[in-house]
PDB file of C-alpha atoms in Angstrom:
ATOM      1  CA  GLU A   1      13.794 -17.719 -47.500  1.00 56.00           C
ATOM      2  CA  THR A   2      11.545 -20.290 -46.287  1.00 69.00           C
ATOM      3  CA  GLY A   3       8.010 -20.699 -47.543  1.00 89.00           C
ATOM      4  CA  VAL A   4       4.508 -20.894 -45.774  1.00 94.00           C
ATOM      5  CA  THR A   5       4.266 -24.242 -43.674  1.00 95.00           C
ATOM      6  CA  GLN A   6       1.302 -25.343 -42.586  1.00 97.00           C
ATOM      7  CA  SER A   7       0.811 -28.407 -40.140  1.00 96.00           C
ATOM      8  CA  PRO A   8      -1.132 -30.852 -39.720  1.00 97.00           C
ATOM      9  CA  THR A   9      -1.633 -31.946 -43.477  1.00 96.00           C
ATOM     10  CA  HIS A  10      -4.463 -33.850 -42.822  1.00 96.00           C
ATOM     11  CA  LEU A  11      -6.903 -34.614 -39.943  1.00 96.00           C
ATOM     12  CA  ILE A  12     -10.287 -36.161 -39.263  1.00 98.00           C
ATOM     13  CA  LYS A  13     -12.261 -35.213 -36.452  1.00 98.00           C
ATOM     14  CA  THR A  14     -15.594 -36.225 -35.030  1.00 98.00           C
ATOM     15  CA  ARG A  15     -18.638 -33.630 -34.772  1.00 98.00           C
ATOM     16  CA  GLY A  16     -18.595 -31.629 -31.597  1.00 98.00           C
ATOM     17  CA  GLN A  17     -14.850 -31.596 -31.256  1.00 98.00           C
ATOM     18  CA  GLN A  18     -12.115 -28.829 -31.559  1.00 98.00           C
ATOM     19  CA  VAL A  19      -9.369 -28.497 -33.798  1.00 98.00           C
ATOM     20  CA  THR A  20      -6.367 -26.177 -33.775  1.00 98.00           C
ATOM     21  CA  LEU A  21      -4.482 -25.846 -37.277  1.00 98.00           C
ATOM     22  CA  ARG A  22      -0.974 -24.362 -37.551  1.00 98.00           C
ATOM     23  CA  CYS A  23       0.448 -21.821 -39.961  1.00 97.00           C
ATOM     24  CA  SER A  24       3.930 -20.176 -40.190  1.00 96.00           C
ATOM     25  CA  SER A  25       4.316 -17.387 -42.258  1.00 92.00           C
ATOM     26  CA  GLN A  26       7.206 -16.660 -44.912  1.00 89.00           C
ATOM     27  CA  SER A  27      10.248 -14.898 -43.346  1.00 86.00           C
ATOM     28  CA  GLY A  28       9.994 -11.263 -43.289  1.00 85.00           C
ATOM     29  CA  HIS A  29       6.039 -11.000 -43.363  1.00 89.00           C
ATOM     30  CA  ASN A  30       3.614  -9.854 -40.569  1.00 91.00           C
ATOM     31  CA  THR A  31       0.146 -10.746 -41.761  1.00 92.00           C
ATOM     32  CA  VAL A  32      -1.442 -13.924 -42.077  1.00 94.00           C
ATOM     33  CA  SER A  33      -4.864 -14.495 -43.692  1.00 95.00           C
ATOM     34  CA  TRP A  34      -6.669 -18.099 -43.606  1.00 97.00           C
ATOM     35  CA  TYR A  35      -9.286 -19.174 -45.752  1.00 97.00           C
ATOM     36  CA  GLN A  36     -11.780 -22.241 -46.188  1.00 98.00           C
ATOM     37  CA  GLN A  37     -11.805 -24.095 -49.105  1.00 96.00           C
ATOM     38  CA  ALA A  38     -14.928 -26.557 -49.592  1.00 94.00           C
ATOM     39  CA  LEU A  39     -14.789 -29.226 -52.755  1.00 90.00           C
ATOM     40  CA  GLY A  40     -14.974 -27.324 -55.800  1.00 88.00           C
ATOM     41  CA  GLN A  41     -15.340 -23.616 -54.575  1.00 91.00           C
ATOM     42  CA  GLY A  42     -13.046 -21.147 -54.658  1.00 93.00           C
ATOM     43  CA  PRO A  43     -11.280 -20.147 -50.987  1.00 96.00           C
ATOM     44  CA  GLN A  44     -13.333 -18.077 -48.394  1.00 96.00           C
ATOM     45  CA  PHE A  45     -11.502 -15.324 -46.277  1.00 95.00           C
ATOM     46  CA  ILE A  46     -11.939 -16.281 -42.579  1.00 97.00           C
ATOM     47  CA  PHE A  47      -9.949 -13.846 -40.622  1.00 95.00           C
ATOM     48  CA  GLN A  48      -6.621 -11.971 -40.773  1.00 94.00           C
ATOM     49  CA  TYR A  49      -4.077 -11.229 -38.130  1.00 94.00           C
ATOM     50  CA  TYR A  50      -1.803  -8.538 -38.591  1.00 91.00           C
ATOM     51  CA  ARG A  51       0.925  -8.113 -36.014  1.00 90.00           C
ATOM     52  CA  GLU A  52      -0.708  -9.837 -33.340  1.00 91.00           C
ATOM     53  CA  GLU A  53      -3.953  -8.438 -33.862  1.00 92.00           C
ATOM     54  CA  GLU A  54      -7.113  -9.846 -35.587  1.00 91.00           C
ATOM     55  CA  ASN A  55      -7.542  -7.268 -38.524  1.00 89.00           C
ATOM     56  CA  GLY A  56     -10.714  -8.359 -40.320  1.00 90.00           C
ATOM     57  CA  ARG A  57     -13.095 -11.193 -40.233  1.00 93.00           C
ATOM     58  CA  GLY A  58     -14.986 -12.956 -42.955  1.00 93.00           C
ATOM     59  CA  ASN A  59     -18.582 -14.385 -42.327  1.00 94.00           C
ATOM     60  CA  PHE A  60     -17.957 -17.070 -40.194  1.00 97.00           C
ATOM     61  CA  PRO A  61     -19.294 -17.677 -36.850  1.00 97.00           C
ATOM     62  CA  PRO A  62     -17.470 -16.914 -33.401  1.00 96.00           C
ATOM     63  CA  ARG A  63     -16.414 -20.629 -32.855  1.00 98.00           C
ATOM     64  CA  PHE A  64     -13.647 -19.817 -35.698  1.00 98.00           C
ATOM     65  CA  SER A  65     -11.174 -18.321 -33.537  1.00 97.00           C
ATOM     66  CA  GLY A  66      -7.213 -17.530 -34.032  1.00 96.00           C
ATOM     67  CA  LEU A  67      -4.046 -16.368 -32.856  1.00 96.00           C
ATOM     68  CA  GLN A  68      -0.919 -14.766 -33.869  1.00 95.00           C
ATOM     69  CA  PHE A  69       2.465 -15.284 -32.221  1.00 94.00           C
ATOM     70  CA  PRO A  70       5.484 -12.814 -31.877  1.00 93.00           C
ATOM     71  CA  ASN A  71       6.974 -14.455 -34.624  1.00 90.00           C
ATOM     72  CA  TYR A  72       4.251 -13.988 -36.854  1.00 92.00           C
ATOM     73  CA  SER A  73       2.898 -17.854 -36.891  1.00 94.00           C
ATOM     74  CA  SER A  74      -0.441 -18.352 -36.368  1.00 96.00           C
ATOM     75  CA  GLU A  75      -3.211 -20.848 -35.554  1.00 97.00           C
ATOM     76  CA  LEU A  76      -6.704 -21.522 -36.452  1.00 98.00           C
ATOM     77  CA  ASN A  77      -8.950 -22.763 -33.774  1.00 98.00           C
ATOM     78  CA  VAL A  78     -12.414 -24.166 -34.575  1.00 98.00           C
ATOM     79  CA  ASN A  79     -14.479 -25.271 -31.418  1.00 97.00           C
ATOM     80  CA  ALA A  80     -17.601 -27.416 -31.843  1.00 98.00           C
ATOM     81  CA  LEU A  81     -16.933 -28.968 -35.066  1.00 98.00           C
ATOM     82  CA  GLU A  82     -19.945 -29.565 -37.730  1.00 98.00           C
ATOM     83  CA  LEU A  83     -19.981 -31.570 -40.537  1.00 97.00           C
ATOM     84  CA  ASP A  84     -20.022 -28.335 -43.233  1.00 96.00           C
ATOM     85  CA  ASP A  85     -16.190 -27.656 -41.303  1.00 98.00           C
ATOM     86  CA  SER A  86     -15.059 -30.208 -43.896  1.00 97.00           C
ATOM     87  CA  ALA A  87     -12.945 -28.310 -45.976  1.00 97.00           C
ATOM     88  CA  LEU A  88      -9.190 -27.556 -47.015  1.00 97.00           C
ATOM     89  CA  TYR A  89      -7.868 -24.380 -44.892  1.00 98.00           C
ATOM     90  CA  LEU A  90      -5.473 -22.666 -46.040  1.00 97.00           C
ATOM     91  CA  CYS A  91      -2.792 -19.892 -44.822  1.00 96.00           C
ATOM     92  CA  ALA A  92      -1.286 -17.073 -46.593  1.00 95.00           C
ATOM     93  CA  SER A  93       1.257 -14.727 -45.379  1.00 93.00           C
ATOM     94  CA  SER A  94       1.922 -10.994 -46.716  1.00 90.00           C
ATOM     95  CA  LEU A  95       3.837  -8.047 -45.700  1.00 86.00           C
ATOM     96  CA  ASP A  96       1.407  -6.031 -44.463  1.00 76.00           C
ATOM     97  CA  GLY A  97      -1.862  -7.636 -46.418  1.00 64.00           C
ATOM     98  CA  PHE A  98      -1.751  -5.393 -49.193  1.00 67.00           C
ATOM     99  CA  TYR A  99       1.226  -7.143 -51.100  1.00 74.00           C
ATOM    100  CA  GLU A 100       1.311 -10.476 -52.891  1.00 82.00           C
ATOM    101  CA  GLN A 101      -0.116 -13.319 -50.854  1.00 87.00           C
ATOM    102  CA  TYR A 102       1.901 -16.583 -50.385  1.00 91.00           C
ATOM    103  CA  PHE A 103      -0.178 -19.723 -49.633  1.00 94.00           C
ATOM    104  CA  GLY A 104       0.902 -22.418 -47.824  1.00 95.00           C
ATOM    105  CA  PRO A 105       0.204 -26.386 -48.580  1.00 95.00           C
ATOM    106  CA  GLY A 106      -3.374 -26.524 -46.495  1.00 96.00           C
ATOM    107  CA  THR A 107      -4.434 -28.503 -44.021  1.00 97.00           C
ATOM    108  CA  ARG A 108      -7.430 -31.078 -45.352  1.00 97.00           C
ATOM    109  CA  LEU A 109      -9.898 -31.524 -42.501  1.00 98.00           C
ATOM    110  CA  THR A 110     -12.591 -34.020 -42.396  1.00 97.00           C
ATOM    111  CA  VAL A 111     -15.373 -33.798 -39.746  1.00 98.00           C
ATOM    112  CA  THR A 112     -17.448 -37.224 -39.291  1.00 97.00           C
TER     113      THR A 112
ATOM    114  CA  LYS B   1     -19.449  -5.920 -52.735  1.00 87.00           C
ATOM    115  CA  GLN B   2     -16.951  -7.101 -55.150  1.00 91.00           C
ATOM    116  CA  GLU B   3     -17.805 -10.399 -56.985  1.00 94.00           C
ATOM    117  CA  VAL B   4     -15.244 -12.541 -58.663  1.00 96.00           C
ATOM    118  CA  THR B   5     -16.489 -14.286 -62.159  1.00 97.00           C
ATOM    119  CA  GLN B   6     -14.128 -17.160 -64.086  1.00 97.00           C
ATOM    120  CA  ILE B   7     -15.387 -18.379 -67.221  1.00 92.00           C
ATOM    121  CA  PRO B   8     -15.516 -21.345 -68.472  1.00 92.00           C
ATOM    122  CA  ALA B   9     -15.623 -23.291 -65.211  1.00 94.00           C
ATOM    123  CA  ALA B  10     -13.863 -26.415 -67.038  1.00 96.00           C
ATOM    124  CA  LEU B  11     -11.972 -26.517 -70.175  1.00 95.00           C
ATOM    125  CA  SER B  12     -10.215 -29.470 -72.158  1.00 97.00           C
ATOM    126  CA  VAL B  13      -7.688 -28.782 -74.610  1.00 96.00           C
ATOM    127  CA  PRO B  14      -5.401 -31.112 -76.982  1.00 97.00           C
ATOM    128  CA  GLU B  15      -1.521 -30.288 -75.978  1.00 97.00           C
ATOM    129  CA  GLY B  16       0.039 -27.557 -77.815  1.00 97.00           C
ATOM    130  CA  GLU B  17      -2.988 -25.057 -77.998  1.00 97.00           C
ATOM    131  CA  ASN B  18      -2.946 -21.602 -76.894  1.00 97.00           C
ATOM    132  CA  LEU B  19      -5.851 -20.844 -74.778  1.00 95.00           C
ATOM    133  CA  VAL B  20      -7.324 -17.656 -72.627  1.00 96.00           C
ATOM    134  CA  LEU B  21      -8.957 -17.897 -69.136  1.00 97.00           C
ATOM    135  CA  ASN B  22     -11.012 -15.281 -68.258  1.00 97.00           C
ATOM    136  CA  CYS B  23     -11.832 -13.692 -65.238  1.00 97.00           C
ATOM    137  CA  SER B  24     -14.173 -10.713 -64.131  1.00 97.00           C
ATOM    138  CA  PHE B  25     -14.983  -8.317 -61.128  1.00 96.00           C
ATOM    139  CA  THR B  26     -17.715  -6.175 -60.113  1.00 95.00           C
ATOM    140  CA  ASP B  27     -15.575  -3.362 -58.572  1.00 91.00           C
ATOM    141  CA  SER B  28     -13.150  -1.598 -60.611  1.00 89.00           C
ATOM    142  CA  ALA B  29     -11.188   0.004 -57.597  1.00 89.00           C
ATOM    143  CA  ILE B  30      -8.719  -2.873 -57.294  1.00 89.00           C
ATOM    144  CA  TYR B  31      -5.193  -2.022 -56.539  1.00 87.00           C
ATOM    145  CA  ASN B  32      -3.788  -5.457 -57.955  1.00 91.00           C
ATOM    146  CA  LEU B  33      -4.977  -8.947 -59.320  1.00 94.00           C
ATOM    147  CA  GLN B  34      -3.212 -12.357 -58.606  1.00 94.00           C
ATOM    148  CA  TRP B  35      -3.575 -15.287 -60.617  1.00 97.00           C
ATOM    149  CA  PHE B  36      -2.820 -18.921 -59.094  1.00 96.00           C
ATOM    150  CA  ARG B  37      -2.694 -22.417 -59.728  1.00 97.00           C
ATOM    151  CA  GLN B  38      -4.095 -25.376 -57.720  1.00 96.00           C
ATOM    152  CA  ASP B  39      -3.285 -28.818 -57.989  1.00 95.00           C
ATOM    153  CA  PRO B  40      -6.154 -31.057 -56.849  1.00 90.00           C
ATOM    154  CA  GLY B  41      -6.167 -31.313 -53.143  1.00 87.00           C
ATOM    155  CA  LYS B  42      -2.953 -28.808 -52.880  1.00 90.00           C
ATOM    156  CA  GLY B  43      -2.316 -25.430 -51.729  1.00 92.00           C
ATOM    157  CA  LEU B  44      -1.956 -22.160 -53.980  1.00 94.00           C
ATOM    158  CA  THR B  45       0.625 -21.389 -56.306  1.00 93.00           C
ATOM    159  CA  SER B  46       1.118 -17.912 -57.179  1.00 92.00           C
ATOM    160  CA  LEU B  47       1.665 -17.449 -60.849  1.00 95.00           C
ATOM    161  CA  LEU B  48       1.387 -13.801 -61.707  1.00 95.00           C
ATOM    162  CA  LEU B  49       0.415 -10.480 -59.700  1.00 93.00           C
ATOM    163  CA  ILE B  50      -0.549  -7.495 -61.802  1.00 93.00           C
ATOM    164  CA  GLN B  51      -0.732  -3.931 -60.185  1.00 91.00           C
ATOM    165  CA  SER B  52      -3.832  -1.729 -61.034  1.00 90.00           C
ATOM    166  CA  SER B  53      -0.812   0.208 -63.220  1.00 90.00           C
ATOM    167  CA  GLN B  54      -0.232  -2.262 -65.206  1.00 92.00           C
ATOM    168  CA  ARG B  55      -1.749  -3.536 -67.825  1.00 92.00           C
ATOM    169  CA  GLU B  56       0.403  -6.988 -68.702  1.00 95.00           C
ATOM    170  CA  GLN B  57       2.666  -9.246 -66.869  1.00 94.00           C
ATOM    171  CA  THR B  58       3.918 -12.010 -68.022  1.00 95.00           C
ATOM    172  CA  SER B  59       5.941 -15.287 -67.005  1.00 95.00           C
ATOM    173  CA  GLY B  60       7.447 -18.005 -69.250  1.00 96.00           C
ATOM    174  CA  ARG B  61       4.420 -19.129 -71.108  1.00 97.00           C
ATOM    175  CA  LEU B  62       2.135 -17.265 -69.179  1.00 97.00           C
ATOM    176  CA  ASN B  63       0.474 -13.528 -69.814  1.00 97.00           C
ATOM    177  CA  ALA B  64      -1.656 -11.582 -67.756  1.00 97.00           C
ATOM    178  CA  SER B  65      -3.765  -8.920 -68.577  1.00 97.00           C
ATOM    179  CA  LEU B  66      -5.674  -6.606 -66.751  1.00 96.00           C
ATOM    180  CA  ASP B  67      -8.334  -3.909 -68.113  1.00 95.00           C
ATOM    181  CA  LYS B  68      -9.361  -2.238 -64.690  1.00 92.00           C
ATOM    182  CA  SER B  69     -12.121  -0.042 -66.807  1.00 91.00           C
ATOM    183  CA  SER B  70     -14.169  -3.036 -68.151  1.00 94.00           C
ATOM    184  CA  GLY B  71     -13.321  -5.095 -64.906  1.00 95.00           C
ATOM    185  CA  ARG B  72     -11.594  -8.058 -66.449  1.00 96.00           C
ATOM    186  CA  SER B  73      -8.648  -9.793 -66.635  1.00 97.00           C
ATOM    187  CA  THR B  74      -7.145 -12.883 -68.984  1.00 97.00           C
ATOM    188  CA  LEU B  75      -4.485 -15.743 -68.350  1.00 97.00           C
ATOM    189  CA  TYR B  76      -3.091 -16.522 -71.605  1.00 97.00           C
ATOM    190  CA  ILE B  77      -1.251 -19.803 -71.687  1.00 97.00           C
ATOM    191  CA  ALA B  78       0.714 -20.530 -74.716  1.00 97.00           C
ATOM    192  CA  ALA B  79       1.845 -23.873 -76.225  1.00 97.00           C
ATOM    193  CA  SER B  80      -0.126 -25.589 -73.305  1.00 97.00           C
ATOM    194  CA  GLN B  81       1.267 -29.199 -71.924  1.00 97.00           C
ATOM    195  CA  PRO B  82      -0.318 -31.818 -69.962  1.00 97.00           C
ATOM    196  CA  GLY B  83       1.544 -30.590 -67.072  1.00 97.00           C
ATOM    197  CA  ASP B  84      -0.647 -27.320 -67.069  1.00 97.00           C
ATOM    198  CA  SER B  85      -3.558 -29.551 -66.243  1.00 98.00           C
ATOM    199  CA  ALA B  86      -4.955 -27.741 -62.826  1.00 97.00           C
ATOM    200  CA  THR B  87      -7.338 -25.526 -61.652  1.00 97.00           C
ATOM    201  CA  TYR B  88      -6.384 -21.667 -62.102  1.00 98.00           C
ATOM    202  CA  LEU B  89      -7.988 -18.962 -59.708  1.00 97.00           C
ATOM    203  CA  CYS B  90      -8.236 -15.667 -60.028  1.00 97.00           C
ATOM    204  CA  ALA B  91      -8.612 -13.196 -56.872  1.00 96.00           C
ATOM    205  CA  VAL B  92      -8.642  -9.233 -56.029  1.00 94.00           C
ATOM    206  CA  PRO B  93      -8.041  -7.880 -52.795  1.00 90.00           C
ATOM    207  CA  SER B  94     -10.982  -6.181 -50.944  1.00 86.00           C
ATOM    208  CA  GLY B  95     -11.613  -3.958 -47.968  1.00 79.00           C
ATOM    209  CA  ASN B  96      -9.024  -2.201 -45.713  1.00 74.00           C
ATOM    210  CA  THR B  97      -7.542  -5.923 -44.724  1.00 76.00           C
ATOM    211  CA  GLY B  98      -6.375  -6.970 -48.569  1.00 80.00           C
ATOM    212  CA  LYS B  99      -8.506 -10.175 -47.764  1.00 88.00           C
ATOM    213  CA  LEU B 100      -8.776 -11.884 -51.196  1.00 92.00           C
ATOM    214  CA  ILE B 101     -11.663 -12.280 -53.431  1.00 94.00           C
ATOM    215  CA  PHE B 102     -11.605 -15.502 -55.501  1.00 96.00           C
ATOM    216  CA  GLY B 103     -13.853 -16.655 -58.575  1.00 96.00           C
ATOM    217  CA  GLN B 104     -14.611 -20.027 -58.844  1.00 95.00           C
ATOM    218  CA  GLY B 105     -11.554 -21.413 -60.830  1.00 96.00           C
ATOM    219  CA  THR B 106     -11.246 -22.927 -64.162  1.00 97.00           C
ATOM    220  CA  THR B 107     -10.250 -26.531 -64.445  1.00 97.00           C
ATOM    221  CA  LEU B 108      -7.805 -26.991 -67.150  1.00 97.00           C
ATOM    222  CA  GLN B 109      -7.107 -30.630 -68.775  1.00 97.00           C
ATOM    223  CA  VAL B 110      -4.535 -30.555 -71.402  1.00 97.00           C
ATOM    224  CA  LYS B 111      -4.879 -33.902 -73.156  1.00 97.00           C
ATOM    225  CA  PRO B 112      -1.741 -35.550 -74.529  1.00 95.00           C
TER     226      PRO B 112
END
């Protein structure tokens, strides 16, 4: 059984640029949730994808968008990067969203 | 609106001590609660998931309890070791997506 994987591990971008982060869900899981974790804080929910449809969104602006593919892997896209977008981005997969969630290792994004 | 609080924010203990981490939540209508461990700059590792119908869940030296009526959970770590040093987060699912609401975490340091 393959766990949740994320790529890249680290990323440095300039303010105003765009970034795409990737997540492969655990085998058998159909739901992927994305979270942003600022330094010293608990993770904050960005949005969730269930069977390729967005299924809920947190308090994040529209420049945060995503996709889920037929194999249930997912992408998080952030446009017009701001300095405050610097954070650890975590994805979690689960079966149907309500059961135990399994997290990937995260992508550390630094915006300069 | 569900809010999750963890006390204390930081804890430093000598090796071998038994310790208790606390988690409280404002809305008792939860169907499970998860405890996670996070090493610096890394993703989240699920430690224990307690279903709403359970009072306790054990894994090795870890024991988590849940009291829905009082909105509290505790994570008990027996015979602490330096390798237990990490941040411990609790989270509850919320809304119709099962998105996780996290506490701020308790950062534990176990000194040899």
